[in-house]
CSV table of C-alpha atoms in Angstrom, one decimal:
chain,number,residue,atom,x,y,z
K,1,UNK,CA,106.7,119.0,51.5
K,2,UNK,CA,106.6,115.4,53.5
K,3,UNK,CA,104.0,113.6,52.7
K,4,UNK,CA,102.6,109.8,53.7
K,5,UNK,CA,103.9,108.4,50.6
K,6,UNK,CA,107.4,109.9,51.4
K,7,UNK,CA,107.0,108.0,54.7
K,8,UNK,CA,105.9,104.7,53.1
K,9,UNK,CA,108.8,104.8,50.4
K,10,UNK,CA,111.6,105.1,53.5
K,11,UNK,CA,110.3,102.2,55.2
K,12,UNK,CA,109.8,100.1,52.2
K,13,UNK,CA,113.5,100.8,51.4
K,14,UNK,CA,114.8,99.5,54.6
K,15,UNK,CA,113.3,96.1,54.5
K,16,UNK,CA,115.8,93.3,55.7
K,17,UNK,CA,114.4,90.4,54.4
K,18,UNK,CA,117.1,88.4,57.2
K,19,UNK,CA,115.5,90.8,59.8
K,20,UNK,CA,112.2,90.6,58.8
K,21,UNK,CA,111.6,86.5,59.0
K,22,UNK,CA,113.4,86.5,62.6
K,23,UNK,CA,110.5,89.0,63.5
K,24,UNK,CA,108.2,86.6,61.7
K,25,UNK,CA,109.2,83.7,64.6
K,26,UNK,CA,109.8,86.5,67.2
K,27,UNK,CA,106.0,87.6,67.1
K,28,UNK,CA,104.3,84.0,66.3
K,29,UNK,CA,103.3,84.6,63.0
K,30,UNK,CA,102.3,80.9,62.4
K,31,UNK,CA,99.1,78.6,61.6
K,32,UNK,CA,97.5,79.5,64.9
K,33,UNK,CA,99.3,81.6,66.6
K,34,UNK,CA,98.6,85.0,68.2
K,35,UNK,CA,100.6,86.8,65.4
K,36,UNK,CA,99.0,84.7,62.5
K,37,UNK,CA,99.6,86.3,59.1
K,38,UNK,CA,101.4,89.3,60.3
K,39,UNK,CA,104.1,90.7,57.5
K,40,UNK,CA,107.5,92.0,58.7
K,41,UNK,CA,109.8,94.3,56.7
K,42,UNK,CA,112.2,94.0,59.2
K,43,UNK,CA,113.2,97.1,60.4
K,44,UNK,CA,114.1,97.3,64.3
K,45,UNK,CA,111.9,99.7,66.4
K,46,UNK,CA,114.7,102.9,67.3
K,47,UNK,CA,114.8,103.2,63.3
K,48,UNK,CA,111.3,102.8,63.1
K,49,UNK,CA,111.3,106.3,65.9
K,50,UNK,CA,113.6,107.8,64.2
K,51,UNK,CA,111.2,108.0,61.3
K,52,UNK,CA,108.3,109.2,63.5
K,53,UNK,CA,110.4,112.5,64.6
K,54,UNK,CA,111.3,113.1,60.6
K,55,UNK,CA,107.7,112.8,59.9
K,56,UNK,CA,106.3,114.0,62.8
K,57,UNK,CA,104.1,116.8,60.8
K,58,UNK,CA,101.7,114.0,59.1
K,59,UNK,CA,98.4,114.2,60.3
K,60,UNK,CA,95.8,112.0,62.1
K,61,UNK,CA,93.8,111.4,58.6
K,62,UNK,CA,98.3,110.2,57.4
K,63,UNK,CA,98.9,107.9,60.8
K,64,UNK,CA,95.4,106.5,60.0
K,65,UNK,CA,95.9,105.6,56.3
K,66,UNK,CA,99.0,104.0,57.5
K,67,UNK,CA,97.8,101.7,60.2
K,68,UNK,CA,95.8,99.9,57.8
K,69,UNK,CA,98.8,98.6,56.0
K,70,UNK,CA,99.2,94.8,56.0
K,71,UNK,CA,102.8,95.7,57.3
K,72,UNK,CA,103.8,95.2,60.5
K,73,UNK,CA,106.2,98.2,61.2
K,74,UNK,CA,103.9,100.6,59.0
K,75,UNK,CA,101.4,100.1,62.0
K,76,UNK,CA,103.7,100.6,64.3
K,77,UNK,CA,105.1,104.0,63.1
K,78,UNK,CA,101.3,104.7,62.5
K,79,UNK,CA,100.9,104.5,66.2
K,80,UNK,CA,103.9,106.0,67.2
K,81,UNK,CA,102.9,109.3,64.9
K,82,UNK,CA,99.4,108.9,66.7
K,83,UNK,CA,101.1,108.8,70.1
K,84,UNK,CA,103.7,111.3,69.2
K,85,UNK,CA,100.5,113.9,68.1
K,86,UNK,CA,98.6,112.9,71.3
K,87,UNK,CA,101.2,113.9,74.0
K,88,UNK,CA,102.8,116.6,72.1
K,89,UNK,CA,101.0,118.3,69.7
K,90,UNK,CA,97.0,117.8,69.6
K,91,UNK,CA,94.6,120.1,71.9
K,92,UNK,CA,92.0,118.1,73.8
K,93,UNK,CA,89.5,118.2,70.7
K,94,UNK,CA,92.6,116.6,68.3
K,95,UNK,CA,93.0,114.4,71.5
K,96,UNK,CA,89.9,113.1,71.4
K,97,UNK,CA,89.9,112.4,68.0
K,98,UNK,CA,93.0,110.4,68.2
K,99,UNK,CA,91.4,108.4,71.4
K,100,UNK,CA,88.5,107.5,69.3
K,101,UNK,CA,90.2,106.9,65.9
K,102,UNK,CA,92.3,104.3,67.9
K,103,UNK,CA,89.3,102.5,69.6
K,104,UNK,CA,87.9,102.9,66.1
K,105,UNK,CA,90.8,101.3,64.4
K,106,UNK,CA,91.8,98.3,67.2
K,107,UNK,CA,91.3,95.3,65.0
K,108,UNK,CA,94.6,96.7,63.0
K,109,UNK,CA,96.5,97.1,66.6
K,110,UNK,CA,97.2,92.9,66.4
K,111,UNK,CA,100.4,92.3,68.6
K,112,UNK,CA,101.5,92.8,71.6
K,113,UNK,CA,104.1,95.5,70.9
K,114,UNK,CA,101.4,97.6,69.0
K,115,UNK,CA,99.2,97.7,72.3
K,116,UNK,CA,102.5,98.4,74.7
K,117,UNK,CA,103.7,101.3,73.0
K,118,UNK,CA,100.2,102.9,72.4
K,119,UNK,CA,97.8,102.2,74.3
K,120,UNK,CA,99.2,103.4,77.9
K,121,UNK,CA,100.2,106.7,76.0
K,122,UNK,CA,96.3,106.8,73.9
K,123,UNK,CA,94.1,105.1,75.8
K,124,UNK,CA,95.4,105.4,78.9
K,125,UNK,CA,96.7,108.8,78.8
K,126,UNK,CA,93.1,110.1,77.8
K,127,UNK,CA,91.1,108.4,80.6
K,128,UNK,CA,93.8,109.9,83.3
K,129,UNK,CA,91.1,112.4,84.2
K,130,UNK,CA,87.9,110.8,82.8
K,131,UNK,CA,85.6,107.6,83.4
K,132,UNK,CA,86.7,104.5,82.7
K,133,UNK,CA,84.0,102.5,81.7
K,134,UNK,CA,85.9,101.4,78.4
K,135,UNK,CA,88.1,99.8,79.8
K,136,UNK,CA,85.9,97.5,82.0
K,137,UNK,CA,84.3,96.2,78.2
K,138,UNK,CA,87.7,96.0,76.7
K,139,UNK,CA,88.4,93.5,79.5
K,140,UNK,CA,85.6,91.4,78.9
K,141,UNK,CA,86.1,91.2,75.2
K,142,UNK,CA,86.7,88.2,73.1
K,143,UNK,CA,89.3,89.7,71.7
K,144,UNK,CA,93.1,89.2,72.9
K,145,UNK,CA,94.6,92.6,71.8
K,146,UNK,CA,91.6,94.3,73.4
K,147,UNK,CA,91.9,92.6,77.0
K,148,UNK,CA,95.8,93.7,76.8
K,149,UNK,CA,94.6,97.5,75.7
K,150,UNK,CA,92.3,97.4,79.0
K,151,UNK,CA,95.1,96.3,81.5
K,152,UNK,CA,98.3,97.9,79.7
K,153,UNK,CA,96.3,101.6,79.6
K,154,UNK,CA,96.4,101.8,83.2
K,155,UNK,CA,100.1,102.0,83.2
K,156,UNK,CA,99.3,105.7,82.7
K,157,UNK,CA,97.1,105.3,85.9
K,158,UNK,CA,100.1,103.9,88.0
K,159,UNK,CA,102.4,106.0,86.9
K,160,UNK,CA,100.1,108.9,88.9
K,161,UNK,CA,99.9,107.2,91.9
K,162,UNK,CA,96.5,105.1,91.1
K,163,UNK,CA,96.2,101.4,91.5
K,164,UNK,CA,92.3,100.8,91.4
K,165,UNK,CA,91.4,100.1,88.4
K,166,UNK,CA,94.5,98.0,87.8
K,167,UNK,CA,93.5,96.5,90.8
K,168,UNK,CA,90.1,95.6,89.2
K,169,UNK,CA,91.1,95.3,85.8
K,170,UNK,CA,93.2,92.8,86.6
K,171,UNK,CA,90.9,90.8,88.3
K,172,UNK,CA,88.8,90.7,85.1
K,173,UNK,CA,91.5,89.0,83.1
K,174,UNK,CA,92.4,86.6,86.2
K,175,UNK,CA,90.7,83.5,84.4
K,176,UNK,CA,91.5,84.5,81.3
K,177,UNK,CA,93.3,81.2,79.5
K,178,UNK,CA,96.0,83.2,77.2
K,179,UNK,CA,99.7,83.5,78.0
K,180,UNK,CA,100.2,87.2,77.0
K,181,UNK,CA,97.2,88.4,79.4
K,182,UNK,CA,98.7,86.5,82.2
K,183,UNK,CA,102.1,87.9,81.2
K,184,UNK,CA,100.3,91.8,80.4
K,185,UNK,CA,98.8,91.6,84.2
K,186,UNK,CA,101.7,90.5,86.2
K,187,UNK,CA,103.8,93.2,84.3
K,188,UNK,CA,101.3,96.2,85.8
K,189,UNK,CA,100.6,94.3,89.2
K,190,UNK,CA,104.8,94.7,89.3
K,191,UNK,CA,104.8,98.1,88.2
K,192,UNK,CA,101.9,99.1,90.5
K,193,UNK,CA,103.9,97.7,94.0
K,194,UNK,CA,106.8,99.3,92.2
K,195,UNK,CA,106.0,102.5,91.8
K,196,UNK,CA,103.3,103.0,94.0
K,197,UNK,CA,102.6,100.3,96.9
K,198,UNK,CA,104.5,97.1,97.5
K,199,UNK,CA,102.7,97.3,100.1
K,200,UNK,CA,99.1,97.5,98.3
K,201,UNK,CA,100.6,95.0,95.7
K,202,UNK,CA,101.3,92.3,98.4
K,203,UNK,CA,97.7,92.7,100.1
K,204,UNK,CA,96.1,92.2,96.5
K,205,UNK,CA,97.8,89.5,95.7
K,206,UNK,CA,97.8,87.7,99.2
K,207,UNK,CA,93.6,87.0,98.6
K,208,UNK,CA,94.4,85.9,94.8
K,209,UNK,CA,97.9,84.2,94.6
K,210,UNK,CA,96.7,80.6,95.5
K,211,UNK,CA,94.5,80.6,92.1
K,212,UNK,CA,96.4,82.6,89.9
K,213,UNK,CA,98.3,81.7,86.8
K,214,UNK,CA,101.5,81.3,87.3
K,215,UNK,CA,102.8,83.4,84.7
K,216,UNK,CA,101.1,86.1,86.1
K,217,UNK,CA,102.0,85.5,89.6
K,218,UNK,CA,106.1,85.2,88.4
K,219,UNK,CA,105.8,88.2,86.7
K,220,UNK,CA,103.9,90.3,89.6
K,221,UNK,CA,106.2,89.1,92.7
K,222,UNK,CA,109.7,89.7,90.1
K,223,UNK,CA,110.5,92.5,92.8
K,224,UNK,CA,109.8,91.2,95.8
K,225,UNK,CA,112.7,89.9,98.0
K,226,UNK,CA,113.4,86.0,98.0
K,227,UNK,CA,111.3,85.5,101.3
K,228,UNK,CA,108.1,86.8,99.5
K,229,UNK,CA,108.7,85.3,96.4
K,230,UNK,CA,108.8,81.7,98.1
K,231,UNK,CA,105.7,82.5,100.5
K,232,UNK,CA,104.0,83.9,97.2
K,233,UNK,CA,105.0,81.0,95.2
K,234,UNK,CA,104.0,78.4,97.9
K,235,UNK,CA,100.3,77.1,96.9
């Protein structure tokens, strides 16, 4: 019978020490940088899924154990097992529980690819048909990884046709000083003008674009045609 330590073994096993100190640079793992500290084992993310479906029948109590590892890809398969139980196996209750274990558990989701590939599918994914208060505090946190949970949950919101609290969320996080909010916002102001309103998109941005970062602003006119993209980027 599969088991957590089963899953831990594999992954320990396929550590490329090579791999894993190119990660180590990747995801700024330096004194003072956004990644400090982080350990890498260096196994590349469709191995890491791979994983997730062979051990797909651990539980929440398994992913949760997991998460807390002080190795990067441990969390990341902990997350993907949470996410892979939320949208495909869990009821609402088990949903719930897998919403709140991951609020519970944030201060162990510490990069940027942790939040991207969990929180639209969690946190996002939950609040689709439910208030959304959360997110407004996660915004206004002091803490990085929260701020980029807030913004990158409503990618589940765009993908259904809402903008809102993108819209909102996003204005939250304007002023914020650090280089992967700016880049986390301009990624779902593109997405919403994308796939729901260019239209929308360009009227948001028109009040704002004169004061925004310009990482932000690159990254939410990438679609727009060369015409837009000079008026946009003319301050």
């Amino acid at each position: 019978m599969i088991n957590i330590k089963d899953l831990i073994s594999e992954l320990n096993s396929l550590a490329d020490p090579i791999q894993a100190e190119n990660l180590s640079r990747f995801f700024k793992t330096g004194k003072g940088q956004y990644g400090e500290g982080d350990l890498f084992l260096g196994i590349k993310v469709p191995v890491q899924r791979t994983l997730v479906k062979k051990y797909k029948s651990l539980t929440l109590t398994d992913a949760l154990k997991l998460l807390k590892s002080k190795y990067h890809e441990h969390r990341l398969v902990a997350l993907l097992l949470m996410v892979y139980r939320f949208e495909r196996v869990a009821d609402e209750v088990e949903q719930k529980d897998i919403f709140d274990a991951y609020l519970a558990n944030v201060k162990y989701i510490n990069n940027w690819d942790l939040v991207d590939l969990s929180a639209p599918n969690i946190v996002g994914g939950f609040l689709v048909s439910r208030k959304r208060d959360i997110l407004y505090k996660l915004a206004v946190s002091k803490e990085l990884w929260e701020k980029r949970i807030s913004i990158l949950a409503t990618y589940a919101f765009i993908k259904r046709g809402e903008v809102k609290d993108t819209f909102a969320i996003a204005d939250l996080l304007m002023k914020d000083k650090h280089d992967l909010i700016h880049k986390a916002v301009g990624w779902m102001l593109r997405e919403a003008g994308k796939r729901v309103s260019e239209k929308e998109e360009k009227k948001y941005l028109e009040t704002r674009y004169r004061s925004m970062p310009r990482t932000m602003l690159r990254y939410a006119i990438e679609r727009f045609s060369e015409e837009d993209k000079a008026h946009f980027m003319s301050r």
